[in-house]
Amino acid sequence: FERKNPSFIADSKWVESMCRRSFLGRNRPVRAIYNLPDALFLAGGGGSSSRTEVSLHSQTLKPSSSQTFKLLFGCFGGLTNRFKGFPDLLKAFECLTPDERSRIELRIFGSKEIAASESAKCEKLGIAIVNLGIPTNEELYREYSAADLFAFPSVKETIGMTKVESLLCGTPVVAFDRTACAEGIIPGETGWVAPDGDCRSYAEGIRHYLTHPIDRATIAAKTAELFAPDRLVKEVLDVYNESMR
């Protein structure tokens, strides 16, 4: 291992920094190169032109009003998965006014069922919940494209591909600035980044998109530039070729 002096590829700048501090990566070539998103999302463009296109077999836990603000949240492993940040999302909801909360429909995917105790916490705040289960990529594409905002309150992520997929579909993302959770978001252009643990700022991000229109085409285009397949593949090949010299 010492004689070979291998190069390392990290899937985010945060992982790159961690690798450089590690025993194996210290004093060795390390380069951050993002993973390629699924081709379906790369080809997405500026999102859906109609929010009525979503037709998933979803479970509605509470009816919502006609002025629904669709807030999408991916939580593989369920709401009790502490790495996905559901408790911080709830704290952010508490910072919103009752009228603002009444407009929100929280559409959750990643788990077949939502524990009654967890859904009750949202319902107590007056927030509607829709459980989407575990959708296919095609269904996810439609959900991303029809959503008004993607909630990404994760505590730890090496990059977070659901965040990237949402952006590629033209839907903005609100995240905390921790680990690699904010990477890929351009604050003020493609999403909102709150300081780590600042739930009031996170709520401000939700409030911003409750009251401001979004430019889906711009969000999708700017994100597609960051995750351009030709450039990412070339960067990987460059690392390989350099390590073979």
Coordinates of N, CA and C in Angstrom, one line a residue:
F1 N 0.8 -1.2 0.0 CA 0.0 0.0 0.0 C 0.9 1.3 0.0
E2 N 1.9 1.3 0.8 CA 2.8 2.4 0.9 C 3.5 2.6 -0.4
R3 N 3.9 1.5 -1.1 CA 4.7 1.7 -2.3 C 3.8 2.1 -3.5
K4 N 2.6 1.7 -3.4 CA 1.7 2.1 -4.5 C 1.2 3.5 -4.5
N5 N 1.2 4.1 -3.3 CA 0.8 5.5 -3.1 C -0.5 5.8 -3.9
P6 N -1.6 5.1 -3.5 CA -2.9 5.2 -4.3 C -3.5 6.6 -4.2
S7 N -4.3 6.9 -5.2 CA -5.1 8.1 -5.2 C -6.5 7.8 -4.7
F8 N -7.2 8.8 -4.1 CA -8.5 8.6 -3.6 C -9.5 9.6 -4.3
I9 N -10.7 9.1 -4.5 CA -11.7 9.9 -5.0 C -12.8 10.0 -4.0
A10 N -13.2 11.2 -3.6 CA -14.3 11.4 -2.6 C -15.5 11.9 -3.4
D11 N -16.7 11.6 -2.9 CA -17.9 12.0 -3.6 C -18.4 13.4 -3.1
S12 N -17.6 14.1 -2.3 CA -18.0 15.5 -1.9 C -16.7 16.1 -1.4
K13 N -16.8 17.4 -1.3 CA -15.7 18.2 -0.7 C -15.5 17.9 0.8
W14 N -16.7 17.6 1.4 CA -16.6 17.3 2.9 C -15.9 16.0 3.1
V15 N -16.2 15.0 2.2 CA -15.6 13.7 2.3 C -14.1 13.8 2.0
E16 N -13.8 14.6 1.0 CA -12.4 14.9 0.7 C -11.6 15.4 1.9
S17 N -12.2 16.4 2.6 CA -11.5 16.9 3.8 C -11.4 15.9 4.9
M18 N -12.4 15.0 5.0 CA -12.2 13.9 6.0 C -11.2 12.9 5.6
C19 N -11.1 12.6 4.3 CA -10.1 11.7 3.8 C -8.7 12.2 4.1
R20 N -8.5 13.5 3.8 CA -7.2 14.1 4.0 C -6.7 14.1 5.5
R21 N -7.7 14.0 6.4 CA -7.3 13.9 7.8 C -7.2 12.5 8.3
S22 N -7.5 11.5 7.5 CA -7.5 10.1 7.9 C -6.1 9.6 7.8
F23 N -5.9 8.4 8.4 CA -4.6 7.7 8.4 C -4.2 7.3 7.0
L24 N -5.2 6.8 6.2 CA -4.9 6.3 4.9 C -4.8 7.4 3.9
G25 N -5.6 8.5 4.0 CA -5.6 9.5 3.0 C -4.6 10.7 3.3
R26 N -4.0 10.7 4.5 CA -3.1 11.8 4.8 C -1.8 11.7 3.9
N27 N -1.5 12.9 3.3 CA -0.3 13.0 2.5 C -0.4 12.2 1.2
R28 N -1.7 11.9 0.8 CA -1.9 11.2 -0.5 C -2.8 12.0 -1.4
P29 N -2.8 11.8 -2.7 CA -3.7 12.5 -3.6 C -5.2 12.2 -3.3
V30 N -5.9 13.2 -3.0 CA -7.4 13.0 -2.8 C -8.1 14.1 -3.6
R31 N -9.1 13.7 -4.3 CA -9.9 14.6 -5.2 C -11.4 14.4 -5.0
A32 N -12.1 15.5 -4.9 CA -13.6 15.4 -4.8 C -14.2 15.4 -6.2
I33 N -14.9 14.3 -6.5 CA -15.6 14.3 -7.8 C -17.0 13.7 -7.4
Y34 N -18.0 14.5 -7.8 CA -19.4 14.1 -7.5 C -19.8 12.8 -8.2
N35 N -20.7 12.0 -7.5 CA -21.3 10.9 -8.2 C -22.2 11.3 -9.3
L36 N -22.4 10.5 -10.3 CA -23.3 10.7 -11.4 C -24.7 10.4 -10.9
P37 N -25.6 11.4 -11.1 CA -27.0 11.1 -10.8 C -27.6 10.2 -11.9
D38 N -28.7 9.6 -11.6 CA -29.4 8.7 -12.5 C -29.8 9.5 -13.8
A39 N -29.6 8.9 -15.0 CA -29.9 9.6 -16.2 C -31.3 10.2 -16.3
L40 N -32.2 9.6 -15.7 CA -33.6 10.1 -15.7 C -33.7 11.5 -15.2
F41 N -33.0 11.8 -14.1 CA -33.0 13.1 -13.5 C -32.1 14.1 -14.2
L42 N -31.0 13.6 -14.8 CA -30.2 14.5 -15.6 C -30.9 15.0 -16.8
A43 N -31.8 14.2 -17.3 CA -32.6 14.6 -18.5 C -33.9 15.3 -18.2
G44 N -34.1 15.7 -16.9 CA -35.3 16.2 -16.4 C -35.7 17.5 -16.9
G45 N -34.7 18.4 -17.1 CA -35.1 19.8 -17.5 C -35.7 20.6 -16.4
G46 N -36.6 21.5 -16.7 CA -37.0 22.4 -15.7 C -38.2 22.0 -14.8
G47 N -38.5 20.7 -14.7 CA -39.6 20.3 -13.9 C -40.9 20.2 -14.6
S48 N -41.9 19.8 -13.9 CA -43.2 19.5 -14.5 C -43.9 20.9 -14.7
S49 N -44.7 21.0 -15.8 CA -45.4 22.2 -16.0 C -46.8 22.1 -15.3
S50 N -47.2 21.0 -14.8 CA -48.4 20.9 -14.1 C -48.3 20.1 -12.9
R51 N -48.8 20.6 -11.7 CA -48.6 19.9 -10.5 C -49.7 18.8 -10.4
T52 N -50.6 18.7 -11.4 CA -51.6 17.6 -11.3 C -51.1 16.3 -11.9
E53 N -49.8 16.3 -12.4 CA -49.4 15.1 -13.1 C -49.0 13.9 -12.1
V54 N -48.9 14.3 -10.8 CA -48.5 13.2 -9.8 C -49.7 12.3 -9.6
S55 N -49.4 11.0 -9.7 CA -50.5 10.0 -9.6 C -50.0 8.8 -8.8
L56 N -49.3 9.0 -7.8 CA -48.8 7.9 -7.0 C -49.9 7.3 -6.2
H57 N -49.7 6.0 -5.8 CA -50.6 5.3 -4.9 C -50.1 5.7 -3.5
S58 N -50.6 6.8 -3.0 CA -50.1 7.3 -1.7 C -51.2 7.2 -0.7
Q59 N -50.7 7.3 0.6 CA -51.6 7.2 1.7 C -51.7 8.6 2.3
T60 N -52.9 9.2 2.3 CA -53.1 10.5 2.8 C -53.5 10.4 4.3
L61 N -52.7 10.9 5.2 CA -53.0 10.8 6.6 C -53.9 11.9 7.1
K62 N -54.0 13.0 6.4 CA -54.8 14.1 6.8 C -55.1 14.9 5.5
P63 N -56.4 15.4 5.4 CA -56.7 16.1 4.2 C -56.0 17.5 4.2
S64 N -55.7 18.0 3.0 CA -55.1 19.3 2.9 C -56.0 20.3 2.2
S65 N -55.7 21.6 2.3 CA -56.5 22.6 1.6 C -56.2 22.7 0.2
S66 N -57.0 23.5 -0.6 CA -56.8 23.7 -2.0 C -55.5 24.5 -2.3
Q67 N -55.1 25.3 -1.3 CA -53.9 26.1 -1.5 C -52.6 25.3 -1.0
T68 N -52.5 24.1 -1.4 CA -51.5 23.2 -0.8 C -50.1 23.6 -1.3
F69 N -49.2 23.7 -0.3 CA -47.7 23.9 -0.6 C -47.1 22.5 -0.4
K70 N -46.6 21.9 -1.5 CA -46.1 20.5 -1.4 C -44.6 20.5 -1.0
L71 N -44.4 20.0 0.2 CA -43.0 20.0 0.7 C -42.6 18.5 0.7
L72 N -41.7 18.2 -0.1 CA -41.2 16.8 -0.2 C -40.1 16.5 0.7
F73 N -40.1 15.3 1.3 CA -39.1 14.9 2.3 C -38.7 13.4 2.1
G74 N -37.5 13.1 1.8 CA -37.0 11.8 1.7 C -36.4 11.3 3.0
C75 N -36.9 10.1 3.4 CA -36.5 9.6 4.7 C -36.4 8.1 4.7
F76 N -35.4 7.6 4.0 CA -35.2 6.1 3.9 C -34.9 5.6 5.3
G77 N -35.6 4.6 5.7 CA -35.4 4.0 7.1 C -36.4 4.6 8.0
G78 N -37.3 5.5 7.6 CA -38.4 6.0 8.5 C -38.0 7.2 9.2
L79 N -39.0 7.9 9.8 CA -38.8 9.2 10.4 C -37.9 9.0 11.7
T80 N -37.8 7.8 12.2 CA -36.9 7.6 13.4 C -35.4 7.5 13.0
N81 N -35.1 7.5 11.8 CA -33.7 7.5 11.3 C -33.1 8.8 11.7
R82 N -32.3 8.8 12.8 CA -31.8 10.1 13.3 C -30.9 10.9 12.4
F83 N -30.3 10.2 11.4 CA -29.5 10.9 10.4 C -30.2 11.8 9.4
K84 N -31.6 11.5 9.3 CA -32.3 12.3 8.3 C -32.9 13.6 8.9
G85 N -32.8 13.9 10.1 CA -33.1 15.2 10.7 C -34.5 15.5 10.9
F86 N -35.4 14.6 11.0 CA -36.8 14.9 11.2 C -37.1 15.7 12.4
P87 N -36.4 15.5 13.6 CA -36.6 16.4 14.8 C -36.3 17.8 14.5
D88 N -35.3 18.1 13.7 CA -35.0 19.5 13.3 C -36.0 20.1 12.4
L89 N -36.6 19.3 11.5 CA -37.6 19.7 10.6 C -38.9 20.1 11.4
L90 N -39.2 19.3 12.5 CA -40.3 19.7 13.3 C -40.1 21.0 14.1
K91 N -38.8 21.2 14.5 CA -38.5 22.4 15.2 C -38.7 23.6 14.3
A92 N -38.3 23.4 13.0 CA -38.5 24.5 12.0 C -40.0 24.8 11.8
F93 N -40.8 23.7 11.7 CA -42.2 23.9 11.6 C -42.8 24.7 12.7
E94 N -42.3 24.5 13.9 CA -42.8 25.2 15.1 C -42.5 26.7 15.0
C95 N -41.5 27.1 14.2 CA -41.2 28.5 14.0 C -42.1 29.2 13.0
L96 N -42.9 28.4 12.3 CA -43.8 29.0 11.3 C -45.1 29.4 12.0
T97 N -45.9 30.2 11.4 CA -47.2 30.6 11.9 C -48.2 29.5 11.6
P98 N -49.3 29.5 12.4 CA -50.3 28.5 12.2 C -50.9 28.5 10.7
D99 N -51.0 29.7 10.2 CA -51.5 29.9 8.8 C -50.5 29.3 7.8
E100 N -49.2 29.5 8.0 CA -48.2 29.0 7.1 C -48.2 27.5 7.2
R101 N -48.3 26.9 8.4 CA -48.3 25.5 8.6 C -49.5 24.8 7.9
S102 N -50.6 25.5 8.0 CA -51.9 25.0 7.4 C -51.8 24.8 5.9
R103 N -50.9 25.5 5.3 CA -50.7 25.4 3.8 C -49.9 24.2 3.4
I104 N -49.1 23.7 4.3 CA -48.1 22.7 4.0 C -48.6 21.3 3.9
E105 N -48.3 20.6 2.9 CA -48.6 19.1 2.8 C -47.2 18.5 2.7
L106 N -46.8 17.8 3.8 CA -45.5 17.1 3.9 C -45.6 15.7 3.2
R107 N -45.0 15.6 2.1 CA -45.0 14.3 1.3 C -43.7 13.6 1.5
I108 N -43.9 12.4 2.2 CA -42.7 11.7 2.7 C -42.5 10.4 1.9
F109 N -41.3 10.1 1.4 CA -41.0 8.9 0.8 C -39.8 8.2 1.4
G110 N -39.7 6.9 1.3 CA -38.6 6.2 1.8 C -38.9 5.1 2.8
S111 N -40.1 5.0 3.2 CA -40.5 4.0 4.2 C -42.0 3.5 3.9
K112 N -42.2 2.3 4.0 CA -43.6 1.7 3.7 C -44.6 2.3 4.7
E113 N -44.3 2.5 5.9 CA -45.2 3.0 6.9 C -44.6 4.2 7.7
I114 N -45.5 5.0 8.2 CA -45.1 6.1 9.1 C -45.7 5.8 10.5
A115 N -44.9 5.8 11.5 CA -45.4 5.5 12.8 C -46.4 6.5 13.2
A116 N -47.5 6.1 13.9 CA -48.5 7.0 14.3 C -48.0 8.1 15.2
S117 N -47.1 7.7 16.0 CA -46.5 8.7 17.0 C -45.8 9.8 16.2
E118 N -45.2 9.5 15.1 CA -44.4 10.5 14.3 C -45.4 11.4 13.5
S119 N -46.4 10.8 12.9 CA -47.3 11.6 12.1 C -48.1 12.5 13.0
A120 N -48.4 12.0 14.3 CA -49.2 12.8 15.2 C -48.5 14.1 15.5
K121 N -47.1 14.1 15.5 CA -46.4 15.3 15.8 C -46.6 16.4 14.8
C122 N -46.7 16.0 13.5 CA -47.0 16.9 12.4 C -48.5 17.4 12.5
E123 N -49.4 16.4 12.7 CA -50.8 16.8 12.7 C -51.1 17.7 13.9
K124 N -50.4 17.6 15.0 CA -50.6 18.5 16.1 C -50.2 19.9 15.7
L125 N -49.3 20.1 14.8 CA -48.9 21.4 14.3 C -49.8 21.9 13.1
G126 N -50.8 21.0 12.7 CA -51.7 21.4 11.6 C -51.1 21.2 10.3
I127 N -50.1 20.3 10.2 CA -49.5 20.0 8.9 C -50.0 18.6 8.3
A128 N -50.4 18.7 7.1 CA -50.9 17.4 6.5 C -49.7 16.5 6.1
I129 N -49.9 15.2 6.2 CA -48.9 14.3 5.8 C -49.4 13.3 4.7
V130 N -48.6 13.1 3.7 CA -48.9 12.0 2.7 C -47.7 11.1 2.7
N131 N -48.0 9.8 2.9 CA -46.9 8.8 2.9 C -46.9 8.2 1.5
L132 N -45.7 8.4 0.8 CA -45.6 7.9 -0.6 C -45.0 6.5 -0.7
G133 N -44.6 6.0 0.5 CA -44.0 4.7 0.5 C -42.6 4.7 -0.1
I134 N -42.3 3.7 -0.9 CA -41.0 3.6 -1.6 C -41.2 3.6 -3.1
P135 N -41.2 4.8 -3.7 CA -41.5 5.0 -5.1 C -40.4 4.5 -6.0
T136 N -40.7 4.3 -7.2 CA -39.7 4.0 -8.3 C -39.1 5.3 -8.7
N137 N -38.0 5.3 -9.5 CA -37.4 6.5 -9.9 C -38.3 7.3 -10.8
E138 N -39.1 6.6 -11.6 CA -40.1 7.4 -12.4 C -41.1 8.1 -11.6
E139 N -41.6 7.5 -10.5 CA -42.5 8.1 -9.6 C -41.8 9.2 -8.9
L140 N -40.6 9.0 -8.5 CA -39.9 10.1 -7.8 C -39.7 11.3 -8.7
Y141 N -39.4 11.1 -9.9 CA -39.2 12.2 -10.9 C -40.5 13.0 -10.9
R142 N -41.6 12.4 -11.0 CA -42.9 13.1 -11.0 C -43.1 13.9 -9.7
E143 N -42.7 13.3 -8.6 CA -42.9 13.9 -7.3 C -42.0 15.1 -7.1
Y144 N -40.7 15.0 -7.5 CA -39.8 16.1 -7.4 C -40.3 17.2 -8.3
S145 N -40.8 16.9 -9.5 CA -41.2 17.9 -10.4 C -42.4 18.7 -10.0
A146 N -43.3 18.0 -9.2 CA -44.5 18.6 -8.8 C -44.4 19.3 -7.4
A147 N -43.3 19.1 -6.7 CA -43.1 19.7 -5.4 C -42.8 21.1 -5.5
D148 N -43.2 21.9 -4.4 CA -42.8 23.3 -4.4 C -41.4 23.5 -3.7
L149 N -41.0 22.5 -2.9 CA -39.8 22.6 -2.1 C -39.4 21.2 -1.6
F150 N -38.1 21.0 -1.6 CA -37.6 19.7 -1.0 C -36.9 20.0 0.3
A151 N -37.4 19.3 1.4 CA -36.8 19.5 2.7 C -35.7 18.5 2.9
F152 N -34.5 19.0 3.2 CA -33.3 18.2 3.3 C -32.6 18.5 4.7
P153 N -33.2 18.1 5.8 CA -32.6 18.5 7.1 C -31.6 17.5 7.6
S154 N -31.1 16.7 6.8 CA -30.2 15.6 7.2 C -29.1 16.1 8.1
V155 N -28.7 15.2 9.0 CA -27.6 15.5 10.0 C -26.2 15.1 9.4
K156 N -26.2 14.0 8.7 CA -24.9 13.5 8.1 C -25.2 12.9 6.7
E157 N -24.5 13.4 5.7 CA -24.6 12.9 4.3 C -23.2 13.0 3.7
T158 N -22.9 12.1 2.8 CA -21.6 12.2 2.1 C -21.8 13.1 0.9
I159 N -23.1 13.2 0.4 CA -23.5 14.2 -0.6 C -25.0 14.3 -0.6
G160 N -25.7 13.2 -0.6 CA -27.2 13.3 -0.6 C -27.8 13.4 -2.0
M161 N -28.0 12.2 -2.6 CA -28.4 12.3 -4.0 C -29.9 12.7 -4.2
T162 N -30.7 12.5 -3.1 CA -32.1 12.9 -3.3 C -32.2 14.5 -3.4
K163 N -31.3 15.1 -2.7 CA -31.2 16.6 -2.9 C -30.8 17.0 -4.3
V164 N -29.8 16.3 -4.9 CA -29.4 16.5 -6.2 C -30.5 16.2 -7.2
E165 N -31.2 15.1 -7.0 CA -32.3 14.8 -7.9 C -33.4 15.8 -7.9
S166 N -33.7 16.3 -6.8 CA -34.7 17.4 -6.7 C -34.3 18.6 -7.5
L167 N -33.0 19.0 -7.3 CA -32.5 20.2 -7.9 C -32.5 20.0 -9.5
L168 N -32.2 18.8 -9.9 CA -32.2 18.6 -11.4 C -33.6 18.6 -12.0
C169 N -34.6 18.4 -11.1 CA -35.9 18.5 -11.6 C -36.5 19.9 -11.4
G170 N -35.6 20.8 -11.0 CA -36.1 22.2 -10.9 C -36.7 22.6 -9.6
T171 N -36.6 21.8 -8.6 CA -37.3 22.1 -7.3 C -36.2 22.5 -6.3
P172 N -36.3 23.7 -5.7 CA -35.3 24.1 -4.7 C -35.3 23.3 -3.5
V173 N -34.1 23.4 -2.8 CA -33.9 22.6 -1.6 C -33.5 23.5 -0.4
V174 N -34.0 23.2 0.8 CA -33.6 23.9 2.0 C -32.9 22.9 2.9
A175 N -31.6 23.2 3.2 CA -30.8 22.3 4.0 C -30.0 23.0 5.1
F176 N -29.4 22.3 6.0 CA -28.5 22.8 6.9 C -27.0 22.7 6.4
D177 N -26.2 23.6 6.9 CA -24.8 23.6 6.5 C -24.0 22.7 7.4
R178 N -24.1 21.4 7.1 CA -23.4 20.4 8.0 C -23.0 19.2 7.1
T179 N -21.9 18.6 7.4 CA -21.2 17.6 6.6 C -21.3 18.0 5.1
A180 N -21.9 17.2 4.2 CA -22.0 17.6 2.8 C -23.4 17.9 2.4
C181 N -24.2 18.2 3.4 CA -25.7 18.4 3.2 C -26.0 19.6 2.2
A182 N -25.1 20.6 2.3 CA -25.4 21.8 1.5 C -24.7 21.8 0.2
E183 N -23.8 20.9 -0.1 CA -23.0 20.8 -1.3 C -24.0 20.6 -2.5
G184 N -23.8 21.4 -3.6 CA -24.6 21.3 -4.7 C -25.7 22.3 -4.7
I185 N -26.0 23.0 -3.6 CA -27.0 24.1 -3.5 C -26.3 25.4 -3.7
I186 N -26.8 26.2 -4.5 CA -26.3 27.6 -4.7 C -27.3 28.5 -3.9
P187 N -26.9 28.9 -2.7 CA -27.8 29.7 -1.8 C -28.3 31.0 -2.5
G188 N -29.6 31.2 -2.4 CA -30.2 32.3 -3.1 C -30.6 32.1 -4.5
E189 N -30.1 31.0 -5.1 CA -30.4 30.7 -6.5 C -31.1 29.4 -6.7
T190 N -30.6 28.3 -6.1 CA -31.2 27.0 -6.2 C -31.7 26.5 -4.9
G191 N -31.5 27.2 -3.8 CA -32.0 26.7 -2.5 C -31.6 27.7 -1.4
W192 N -31.9 27.2 -0.2 CA -31.6 27.9 1.0 C -30.8 27.1 1.9
V193 N -29.7 27.6 2.5 CA -28.8 26.9 3.4 C -28.8 27.6 4.8
A194 N -29.3 26.9 5.8 CA -29.3 27.4 7.1 C -28.1 27.0 7.9
P195 N -27.6 27.8 8.8 CA -26.4 27.4 9.6 C -26.8 26.1 10.4
D196 N -25.8 25.3 10.7 CA -26.0 24.0 11.3 C -26.8 24.2 12.6
G197 N -27.9 23.5 12.7 CA -28.8 23.5 13.8 C -29.7 24.7 14.0
D198 N -29.6 25.7 13.1 CA -30.4 26.9 13.3 C -31.8 26.7 12.6
C199 N -32.7 26.2 13.4 CA -34.0 25.8 12.9 C -34.9 27.0 12.6
R200 N -34.6 28.2 13.2 CA -35.3 29.4 12.8 C -34.9 29.8 11.4
S201 N -33.6 29.8 11.1 CA -33.2 30.1 9.7 C -33.8 29.1 8.7
Y202 N -33.8 27.8 9.1 CA -34.4 26.8 8.3 C -35.9 27.1 8.0
A203 N -36.6 27.5 9.0 CA -38.0 27.9 8.9 C -38.1 29.1 7.9
E204 N -37.2 30.1 8.0 CA -37.2 31.2 7.1 C -37.0 30.7 5.6
G205 N -36.2 29.7 5.5 CA -36.1 29.1 4.1 C -37.4 28.6 3.6
I206 N -38.1 27.9 4.4 CA -39.5 27.4 4.0 C -40.4 28.5 3.8
R207 N -40.4 29.5 4.6 CA -41.2 30.7 4.5 C -40.9 31.5 3.2
H208 N -39.6 31.5 2.8 CA -39.3 32.2 1.6 C -39.9 31.6 0.4
Y209 N -39.9 30.2 0.3 CA -40.5 29.6 -0.8 C -42.0 29.5 -0.7
L210 N -42.6 29.7 0.5 CA -44.0 29.8 0.6 C -44.5 31.1 -0.1
T211 N -43.7 32.1 -0.2 CA -44.1 33.4 -0.6 C -43.4 33.9 -1.9
H212 N -42.5 33.1 -2.4 CA -41.8 33.6 -3.6 C -41.9 32.5 -4.7
P213 N -42.0 33.0 -6.0 CA -42.0 32.0 -7.1 C -40.6 31.4 -7.3
I214 N -40.6 30.3 -8.0 CA -39.3 29.7 -8.3 C -39.1 29.6 -9.8
D215 N -37.9 29.6 -10.2 CA -37.5 29.5 -11.6 C -36.9 28.1 -11.8
R216 N -37.8 27.1 -12.1 CA -37.4 25.7 -12.2 C -36.3 25.5 -13.3
A217 N -36.5 26.2 -14.4 CA -35.5 26.0 -15.5 C -34.1 26.4 -15.1
T218 N -34.0 27.5 -14.3 CA -32.7 28.0 -13.9 C -32.1 27.0 -12.9
I219 N -32.9 26.6 -11.9 CA -32.4 25.7 -10.9 C -31.9 24.4 -11.5
A220 N -32.7 23.8 -12.5 CA -32.3 22.6 -13.1 C -31.0 22.8 -13.9
A221 N -30.9 23.9 -14.7 CA -29.7 24.2 -15.5 C -28.5 24.4 -14.7
K222 N -28.5 25.1 -13.6 CA -27.4 25.4 -12.8 C -26.9 24.1 -12.1
T223 N -27.8 23.3 -11.7 CA -27.4 22.0 -11.1 C -26.8 21.0 -12.1
A224 N -27.4 21.0 -13.3 CA -26.9 20.2 -14.4 C -25.5 20.5 -14.7
E225 N -25.1 21.8 -14.6 CA -23.7 22.2 -14.8 C -22.8 21.6 -13.8
L226 N -23.2 21.5 -12.6 CA -22.4 21.0 -11.5 C -22.2 19.5 -11.6
F227 N -23.2 18.8 -12.2 CA -23.2 17.3 -12.3 C -23.2 16.9 -13.8
A228 N -22.5 17.6 -14.6 CA -22.4 17.3 -16.0 C -21.6 16.0 -16.2
P229 N -22.2 14.9 -16.8 CA -21.6 13.6 -16.9 C -20.2 13.6 -17.6
D230 N -20.1 14.4 -18.7 CA -18.9 14.4 -19.5 C -17.7 14.9 -18.7
R231 N -17.9 15.9 -17.9 CA -16.9 16.5 -17.1 C -16.5 15.6 -15.9
L232 N -17.5 15.0 -15.3 CA -17.2 14.1 -14.1 C -16.5 12.9 -14.5
V233 N -16.9 12.3 -15.7 CA -16.2 11.1 -16.2 C -14.8 11.4 -16.5
K234 N -14.6 12.5 -17.1 CA -13.2 13.0 -17.5 C -12.3 13.1 -16.2
E235 N -12.9 13.7 -15.2 CA -12.2 13.9 -14.0 C -11.8 12.6 -13.3
V236 N -12.7 11.6 -13.4 CA -12.3 10.3 -12.9 C -11.2 9.6 -13.7
L237 N -11.3 9.7 -15.0 CA -10.3 9.2 -15.9 C -8.9 9.9 -15.6
D238 N -9.0 11.2 -15.4 CA -7.7 11.9 -15.1 C -7.0 11.4 -13.9
V239 N -7.8 11.1 -12.8 CA -7.3 10.6 -11.6 C -6.7 9.2 -11.9
Y240 N -7.4 8.4 -12.6 CA -6.9 7.0 -12.9 C -5.6 7.1 -13.7
N241 N -5.5 7.9 -14.7 CA -4.3 8.0 -15.6 C -3.2 8.6 -14.8
E242 N -3.4 9.5 -13.9 CA -2.3 10.1 -13.1 C -1.8 9.0 -12.1
S243 N -2.7 8.2 -11.6 CA -2.2 7.2 -10.6 C -1.5 6.1 -11.3
M244 N -1.6 5.9 -12.6 CA -0.9 4.8 -13.4 C 0.5 5.3 -13.9
R245 N 0.8 6.5 -13.7 CA 2.1 7.0 -14.2 C 3.2 6.5 -13.3

